[in-house]
Coordinates of C-alpha atoms in Angstrom, one line a residue:
M1418 CA 0.1 0.0 -0.1
T1419 CA 1.3 3.6 -1.0
G1420 CA 0.4 6.7 0.9
H1421 CA 0.6 10.0 -0.9
R1422 CA 0.0 13.2 1.3
D1423 CA -0.1 17.0 1.2
I1424 CA -1.8 17.0 -2.5
P1425 CA -3.7 20.4 -2.3
A1426 CA -5.9 19.3 -5.5
L1427 CA -6.4 15.7 -7.0
V1428 CA -7.8 15.4 -10.5
V1429 CA -9.2 11.9 -11.2
G1430 CA -9.1 11.2 -14.9
G1431 CA -6.5 11.9 -17.6
G1432 CA -8.9 12.6 -20.7
I1433 CA -9.2 15.9 -22.4
G1434 CA -11.4 17.3 -19.5
G1435 CA -9.2 16.0 -16.7
L1436 CA -5.9 17.3 -18.3
A1437 CA -7.4 20.7 -19.1
T1438 CA -8.6 21.0 -15.6
A1439 CA -5.2 20.2 -14.1
L1440 CA -3.7 22.8 -16.6
S1441 CA -6.3 25.5 -15.6
L1442 CA -6.0 24.9 -11.8
A1443 CA -2.0 25.1 -12.1
R1444 CA -2.5 28.3 -14.2
S1445 CA -4.4 29.9 -11.3
G1446 CA -1.4 29.0 -9.0
Q1447 CA -2.7 25.7 -7.6
R1448 CA -0.6 22.7 -7.1
V1449 CA -2.3 19.6 -8.8
H1450 CA -1.7 15.8 -9.0
L1451 CA -3.5 14.0 -11.7
V1452 CA -4.2 10.2 -11.8
E1453 CA -5.2 8.2 -14.6
R1454 CA -6.1 4.5 -14.8
A1455 CA -4.6 3.7 -18.3
P1456 CA -0.9 2.9 -18.6
E1457 CA -0.5 5.8 -21.0
F1458 CA -2.7 8.8 -21.9
A1459 CA -4.8 7.9 -24.9
E1460 CA -8.3 8.9 -26.3
I1461 CA -11.0 6.7 -27.6
G1462 CA -12.3 7.8 -31.1
A1463 CA -10.7 10.1 -33.7
G1464 CA -12.6 13.4 -34.3
L1465 CA -13.6 16.4 -32.3
Q1466 CA -15.8 19.4 -33.4
F1467 CA -14.9 22.5 -31.6
G1468 CA -17.2 25.6 -31.7
P1469 CA -16.0 29.1 -31.0
N1470 CA -16.8 28.5 -27.5
A1471 CA -14.1 25.7 -27.3
S1472 CA -11.5 27.5 -29.2
R1473 CA -11.9 30.4 -26.9
A1474 CA -11.5 27.9 -23.9
L1475 CA -8.3 26.5 -25.3
D1476 CA -7.1 30.1 -25.9
A1477 CA -7.6 30.8 -22.3
L1478 CA -5.7 27.6 -21.4
G1479 CA -2.7 28.8 -23.5
V1480 CA -3.1 25.8 -25.9
L1481 CA -4.8 27.1 -28.9
E1482 CA -1.7 28.3 -30.9
D1483 CA -0.3 24.9 -30.5
I1484 CA -3.5 23.3 -31.9
L1485 CA -4.3 25.5 -34.8
P1486 CA -1.6 24.2 -37.1
L1487 CA -2.8 20.6 -36.3
A1488 CA -6.7 21.4 -36.9
V1489 CA -8.8 22.3 -39.9
A1490 CA -11.0 25.4 -40.0
P1491 CA -13.8 24.2 -42.2
A1492 CA -15.5 26.6 -44.5
R1493 CA -19.0 25.4 -43.8
A1494 CA -21.1 22.7 -42.4
V1495 CA -23.7 21.0 -44.7
M1496 CA -26.8 19.0 -43.8
V1497 CA -27.9 16.6 -46.5
D1498 CA -30.7 14.1 -46.8
A1499 CA -28.9 10.7 -46.4
R1500 CA -31.4 9.0 -48.7
T1501 CA -31.7 11.5 -51.7
G1502 CA -28.5 13.3 -51.3
R1503 CA -30.3 16.7 -51.4
R1504 CA -28.8 19.5 -49.5
L1505 CA -30.9 20.7 -46.7
T1506 CA -29.1 23.7 -45.3
T1507 CA -25.5 25.1 -45.1
L1508 CA -23.9 26.9 -42.1
D1509 CA -21.0 29.3 -43.3
F1510 CA -18.0 29.3 -41.0
G1511 CA -16.1 32.1 -43.0
P1512 CA -15.1 35.5 -41.8
A1513 CA -18.4 36.5 -40.7
F1514 CA -18.8 33.6 -38.3
V1515 CA -15.4 34.4 -36.8
R1516 CA -16.1 38.2 -36.4
R1517 CA -19.3 37.4 -34.6
Y1518 CA -17.9 35.0 -32.0
G1519 CA -14.2 35.9 -32.1
Y1520 CA -12.9 32.5 -32.6
P1521 CA -13.1 29.9 -35.5
Y1522 CA -15.0 26.5 -35.8
L1523 CA -12.4 23.9 -35.7
V1524 CA -12.2 20.3 -36.4
L1525 CA -9.3 18.1 -35.1
H1526 CA -7.9 14.8 -34.2
R1527 CA -8.6 13.9 -30.4
H1528 CA -5.1 12.5 -30.0
D1529 CA -3.4 15.8 -31.3
L1530 CA -5.3 17.8 -28.6
L1531 CA -4.6 15.1 -26.0
E1532 CA -0.9 15.3 -26.8
K1533 CA -0.6 19.0 -26.6
L1534 CA -2.5 19.0 -23.2
V1535 CA -0.2 16.4 -21.8
E1536 CA 2.8 18.4 -23.1
H1537 CA 1.5 21.6 -21.4
C1538 CA 0.8 19.7 -18.1
R1539 CA 4.2 18.0 -18.1
R1540 CA 6.0 21.4 -18.7
H1541 CA 3.9 23.0 -15.8
P1542 CA 6.1 23.0 -12.5
L1543 CA 2.7 22.8 -10.4
I1544 CA 1.5 19.5 -12.1
T1545 CA 2.3 15.9 -11.7
L1546 CA 0.8 13.1 -13.7
E1547 CA 0.6 9.5 -12.7
N1548 CA -0.6 6.5 -14.6
N1549 CA -1.9 3.1 -13.8
R1550 CA -4.0 4.4 -10.8
T1551 CA -7.6 3.5 -10.9
V1552 CA -9.7 5.2 -8.4
A1553 CA -12.3 3.0 -6.6
D1554 CA -13.8 5.2 -3.9
V1555 CA -13.4 8.4 -1.8
D1556 CA -13.9 9.1 2.0
L1557 CA -15.1 12.7 2.2
R1558 CA -14.6 14.7 5.3
A1559 CA -15.0 18.4 6.4
D1560 CA -11.4 19.2 6.1
G1561 CA -10.4 17.0 3.0
A1562 CA -10.9 13.5 1.4
T1563 CA -8.9 10.4 1.2
V1564 CA -9.0 8.9 -2.4
V1565 CA -8.5 5.1 -2.5
C1566 CA -7.4 3.1 -5.7
T1567 CA -8.0 -0.5 -6.4
D1568 CA -4.3 -1.3 -5.8
G1569 CA -4.4 0.2 -2.4
T1570 CA -2.9 3.4 -3.0
R1571 CA -4.4 6.2 -1.1
Y1572 CA -4.2 9.9 -1.5
E1573 CA -4.9 12.6 1.0
T1574 CA -6.1 15.8 -0.4
A1575 CA -7.9 19.0 0.1
A1576 CA -9.9 19.1 -3.2
V1577 CA -11.1 16.2 -5.4
I1578 CA -12.0 17.0 -9.0
A1579 CA -13.8 13.9 -10.6
A1580 CA -13.2 14.1 -14.4
D1581 CA -13.5 10.4 -14.8
G1582 CA -16.2 10.4 -17.5
L1583 CA -19.6 9.0 -18.1
H1584 CA -19.2 6.0 -15.8
S1585 CA -17.5 8.0 -13.1
A1586 CA -16.6 6.1 -10.0
L1587 CA -17.1 9.3 -7.9
R1588 CA -20.2 10.5 -9.1
R1589 CA -22.4 8.4 -6.7
H1590 CA -21.1 10.5 -3.8
V1591 CA -22.9 13.4 -5.2
V1592 CA -25.9 12.4 -7.3
D1593 CA -27.8 9.1 -7.0
D1594 CA -28.7 8.3 -10.6
D1595 CA -27.8 6.2 -13.5
T1596 CA -26.9 6.7 -17.2
I1597 CA -29.6 6.7 -20.0
C1598 CA -29.3 4.8 -23.2
N1599 CA -31.2 5.9 -26.1
G1600 CA -30.7 2.7 -28.2
Y1601 CA -28.3 4.3 -30.7
V1602 CA -24.9 3.3 -31.4
A1603 CA -21.9 4.7 -33.3
Y1604 CA -19.2 3.4 -35.4
R1605 CA -16.1 5.6 -35.8
G1606 CA -12.8 5.8 -37.7
T1607 CA -10.6 7.7 -40.0
V1608 CA -9.5 7.2 -43.6
T1609 CA -7.1 8.9 -45.8
R1610 CA -8.5 11.9 -47.6
E1611 CA -7.7 10.0 -50.8
R1612 CA -9.6 6.9 -49.8
A1613 CA -12.5 9.0 -48.6
G1614 CA -12.6 10.5 -52.3
R1615 CA -12.4 14.2 -50.9
S1616 CA -10.4 16.9 -52.7
A1617 CA -7.6 18.7 -50.8
D1618 CA -9.7 22.1 -50.8
D1619 CA -12.9 20.6 -49.6
T1620 CA -13.0 21.2 -45.8
S1621 CA -16.6 21.1 -45.4
V1622 CA -18.3 19.2 -42.4
L1623 CA -20.9 17.0 -43.8
L1624 CA -23.9 15.9 -42.0
W1625 CA -26.0 13.1 -43.8
V1626 CA -29.4 12.5 -41.9
G1627 CA -32.1 10.0 -42.3
P1628 CA -34.6 8.1 -40.4
G1629 CA -33.1 6.4 -37.4
M1630 CA -29.5 7.1 -38.8
H1631 CA -27.0 9.7 -39.5
L1632 CA -23.3 10.0 -41.2
M1633 CA -20.9 12.8 -39.9
Q1634 CA -17.9 13.4 -42.0
Y1635 CA -15.0 16.0 -41.8
P1636 CA -11.2 16.4 -42.2
V1637 CA -8.8 16.2 -39.4
R1638 CA -4.9 16.4 -39.0
R1639 CA -4.3 19.3 -41.3
G1640 CA -6.7 17.7 -43.9
E1641 CA -4.6 14.5 -44.2
L1642 CA -7.4 12.1 -42.7
Y1643 CA -11.0 12.1 -43.1
N1644 CA -13.1 11.4 -39.8
Q1645 CA -16.3 9.4 -40.2
V1646 CA -19.0 8.6 -37.7
A1647 CA -22.1 6.3 -38.5
V1648 CA -24.9 6.5 -35.8
F1649 CA -28.1 4.5 -36.0
R1650 CA -30.9 3.3 -33.8
S1651 CA -30.6 -0.4 -33.0
R1652 CA -33.9 -2.6 -33.7
R1653 CA -32.8 -5.0 -31.0
Y1654 CA -32.1 -2.8 -28.2
R1655 CA -34.2 -3.3 -25.1
P1656 CA -33.4 -1.6 -21.7
G1657 CA -31.2 -3.7 -19.5
L1658 CA -29.4 -5.5 -22.6
E1659 CA -25.7 -5.4 -22.3
P1660 CA -23.7 -3.2 -24.8
G1661 CA -22.3 -5.4 -27.4
T1662 CA -25.3 -7.7 -27.6
W1663 CA -27.0 -5.3 -29.9
G1664 CA -25.8 -2.7 -32.7
G1665 CA -23.8 -5.2 -34.5
H1666 CA -22.4 -5.1 -38.0
D1667 CA -25.5 -6.4 -39.8
E1668 CA -27.6 -3.7 -38.1
L1669 CA -25.3 -1.1 -39.2
D1670 CA -25.4 -2.2 -42.9
E1671 CA -29.2 -2.7 -42.6
A1672 CA -29.7 0.9 -41.1
F1673 CA -28.0 2.3 -44.0
E1674 CA -29.2 0.2 -46.8
D1675 CA -31.7 2.8 -48.1
A1676 CA -29.2 5.6 -48.0
C1677 CA -27.7 7.2 -51.2
R1678 CA -24.6 5.8 -52.8
P1679 CA -21.9 8.1 -51.2
V1680 CA -23.4 7.4 -47.7
R1681 CA -23.4 3.6 -48.3
E1682 CA -19.7 3.7 -49.7
A1683 CA -18.6 5.7 -46.6
V1684 CA -20.3 3.6 -44.2
A1685 CA -18.6 0.4 -46.0
R1686 CA -15.2 2.1 -45.1
I1687 CA -15.7 2.5 -41.4
G1688 CA -13.9 0.1 -39.2
R1689 CA -16.0 -2.7 -37.6
A1690 CA -13.8 -3.6 -34.8
R1691 CA -15.7 -1.7 -32.1
H1692 CA -19.0 0.4 -31.6
W1693 CA -20.2 2.6 -28.8
A1694 CA -23.5 2.8 -27.2
M1695 CA -25.1 6.2 -26.9
F1696 CA -25.7 7.3 -23.3
D1697 CA -26.4 10.7 -21.4
R1698 CA -27.9 11.6 -18.0
E1699 CA -30.6 13.9 -16.6
P1700 CA -29.2 17.2 -15.5
A1701 CA -27.9 17.3 -12.0
T1702 CA -28.9 20.1 -9.4
T1703 CA -25.4 19.9 -7.7
W1704 CA -21.9 18.6 -8.6
V1705 CA -20.5 19.1 -5.3
N1706 CA -20.3 17.3 -1.9
G1707 CA -17.8 18.9 0.4
P1708 CA -14.2 18.7 -1.1
L1709 CA -15.5 16.7 -4.2
V1710 CA -16.7 18.4 -7.5
L1711 CA -17.8 16.7 -10.6
T1712 CA -16.7 18.0 -14.1
G1713 CA -16.9 17.1 -17.7
D1714 CA -19.0 13.8 -18.5
A1715 CA -18.8 12.9 -14.7
A1716 CA -21.1 16.0 -14.2
H1717 CA -23.0 16.4 -17.5
P1718 CA -22.7 13.6 -20.2
M1719 CA -24.6 14.6 -23.1
L1720 CA -25.7 13.2 -26.5
Q1721 CA -23.3 14.2 -29.4
Y1722 CA -25.8 16.1 -31.3
L1723 CA -24.7 19.7 -30.5
G1724 CA -20.9 18.6 -30.5
Q1725 CA -20.4 19.9 -27.3
G1726 CA -19.1 17.0 -24.9
A1727 CA -15.5 18.0 -24.9
C1728 CA -16.3 21.5 -25.4
Q1729 CA -18.3 21.9 -22.3
A1730 CA -15.5 20.1 -20.4
L1731 CA -13.1 22.6 -21.6
E1732 CA -15.4 25.3 -20.2
D1733 CA -15.6 23.6 -16.9
A1734 CA -11.8 23.5 -16.7
V1735 CA -11.4 27.2 -17.5
E1736 CA -14.2 28.2 -15.1
L1737 CA -13.0 26.0 -12.3
G1738 CA -9.6 27.5 -12.5
H1739 CA -11.0 31.1 -12.7
R1740 CA -12.8 30.5 -9.3
F1741 CA -9.9 29.0 -7.8
R1742 CA -7.9 32.1 -8.7
L1743 CA -10.6 34.4 -7.4
H1744 CA -10.8 32.7 -4.2
T1745 CA -7.2 31.9 -3.0
H1746 CA -5.9 34.2 -0.4
G1747 CA -2.5 33.6 1.5
G1748 CA -2.2 30.4 -0.5
V1749 CA -5.4 28.9 0.7
V1750 CA -8.4 28.2 -1.4
D1751 CA -12.0 29.0 0.0
L1752 CA -13.0 25.8 -1.7
R1753 CA -16.8 26.1 -0.7
R1754 CA -17.1 29.4 -2.4
A1755 CA -15.1 28.6 -5.5
Y1756 CA -17.3 25.3 -6.0
R1757 CA -20.4 27.3 -5.4
E1758 CA -19.9 29.9 -7.9
F1759 CA -18.6 27.2 -10.4
E1760 CA -22.0 25.5 -10.0
Q1761 CA -23.9 28.7 -10.4
V1762 CA -22.2 29.4 -13.7
R1763 CA -21.9 26.1 -15.2
I1764 CA -24.9 24.1 -14.3
P1765 CA -27.6 26.2 -16.2
R1766 CA -25.5 26.1 -19.3
T1767 CA -24.6 22.4 -19.3
A1768 CA -28.1 21.5 -18.5
R1769 CA -29.4 23.5 -21.5
C1770 CA -26.9 21.6 -23.7
Q1771 CA -27.9 18.2 -22.3
T1772 CA -31.7 18.8 -22.9
S1773 CA -31.1 20.5 -26.1
A1774 CA -29.4 17.8 -27.7
R1775 CA -32.1 15.2 -27.2
P1776 CA -34.7 16.9 -29.4
W1777 CA -32.0 18.1 -32.1
G1778 CA -31.1 14.4 -32.4
E1779 CA -34.9 13.4 -32.9
L1780 CA -35.1 15.8 -35.6
W1781 CA -32.3 14.5 -37.4
H1782 CA -33.5 11.0 -37.2
T1783 CA -37.3 11.6 -37.5
D1784 CA -39.5 9.3 -40.0
D1785 CA -42.7 11.5 -39.4
P1786 CA -43.7 12.6 -42.9
T1787 CA -45.1 15.7 -41.4
V1788 CA -42.2 16.7 -39.4
L1789 CA -39.8 15.9 -42.2
A1790 CA -41.8 18.0 -44.6
L1791 CA -41.7 21.1 -42.0
R1792 CA -38.1 20.6 -41.1
D1793 CA -36.8 20.4 -44.6
R1794 CA -38.8 23.5 -45.5
L1795 CA -37.8 25.6 -42.8
L1796 CA -34.0 24.6 -43.3
A1797 CA -34.1 25.3 -46.9
R1798 CA -35.4 29.0 -46.1
R1799 CA -32.5 30.0 -43.6
P1800 CA -29.6 31.8 -45.1
A1801 CA -26.0 30.3 -44.7
D1802 CA -25.0 33.1 -42.5
D1803 CA -27.8 33.2 -40.0
Y1804 CA -26.5 32.4 -36.6
D1805 CA -29.1 33.7 -34.4
E1806 CA -29.9 30.4 -32.9
L1807 CA -26.2 29.8 -32.2
D1808 CA -25.5 32.8 -30.2
W1809 CA -26.5 31.2 -26.8
L1810 CA -24.0 28.3 -27.5
Y1811 CA -21.0 30.1 -29.2
A1812 CA -21.0 33.9 -28.0
P1813 CA -19.1 34.8 -24.8
A1814 CA -21.2 35.2 -21.9
P1815 CA -21.3 39.0 -20.5
E1816 CA -19.0 38.2 -17.9
A1817 CA -17.2 35.2 -19.5
T1818 CA -14.2 33.7 -17.9
A1819 CA -13.4 31.5 -20.9
G1820 CA -12.6 34.4 -23.1
S1821 CA -9.3 36.3 -23.2
A1822 CA -7.9 38.5 -25.7
P1823 CA -10.1 40.9 -27.4
D1824 CA -8.3 40.8 -30.7
A1825 CA -8.5 37.1 -30.9
A1826 CA -10.3 37.2 -34.3
E1827 CA -7.6 39.2 -35.7
R1828 CA -4.9 36.9 -34.3
I1829 CA -6.5 34.0 -35.8
D1830 CA -6.5 33.2 -39.4
A1831 CA -10.1 32.0 -40.4
T1832 CA -9.0 30.8 -43.8
P1833 CA -9.8 27.0 -44.0
R1834 CA -6.7 25.1 -43.2
T1835 CA -6.1 22.0 -45.4

């Protein structure tokens, strides 16, 4: 058994959210130790879509400039009918979009972001990282906590930040609930741009939607790779069934058999080694229990239809670091106040993301003829530069802490990167 003491803040989880949180806390002057259960830092999946709110958060963390050369700033997003191939609507990500929000829309490879976050954390003198530590439980006290790992390792700490994802081992100490499965599964993977049949100057994000299924496609890693995500509703799913017993290869092919040829060909290129069931949770009314606070998917897992899972985790990280900075006096953090203000700012926003993602996904996947007709008619009428419905998500809050330089739009070239 190993004992670790005198850890002012312990971050549990070494994914994007956990590393960003460690970096944010350290930049606020807090000494941080992060534990990750895997033997090395790695991300599951390939692609990430980052709205301007996430680009803004990366800038606040000092990471954006390292990410820009690796990412792609797409020219537009296009929604297409997956069965007919008819374009439904377009969202322009060009100069007007960047001027409005101050930051670009980016698409990037998860590993590229994770690698840069690890580099920044390892260079920071206030951060230590440790792998091969699986947290099993925590003993919470008024003056701190004891975090216990499966191998018997124990950490004494004043603050515990749970960034350990959807199936967080620590969430049950704050919220008594369970994950919710909607019966959808996702197959993900990348192919070379050439194999995807995409030209070097085509940086569009393509969303193909149809009854009970959709396909998302976009370039990553400077445009060298093409990320593809095929999602569909399983006919075999029933509550209580174990993941892996439904949503297999035959169901994938069946779900897309009525799609147009480009979609069928793209789905045929997606790797079949693994698939992921889609889960979220109901919004929680609190993320805090004494010295423990939940962040990222441990606090507010959401369905992917707004593309906000990792984005909101980054916002969490920046906001928590900001609150620690505000409420540290004489080297001591007023944890209760920092956590309380963190919740007050973040819970309403993430709850809106969680509850908005669900109906948006239903609109993508509807097979109701009336709803389809109304949806397609309304989408066809909206201009490509109509951003009004996005302001709540992408614009900085009046007193945003995840924003930084007022001249960010001038510093960042919004020209699509290939």
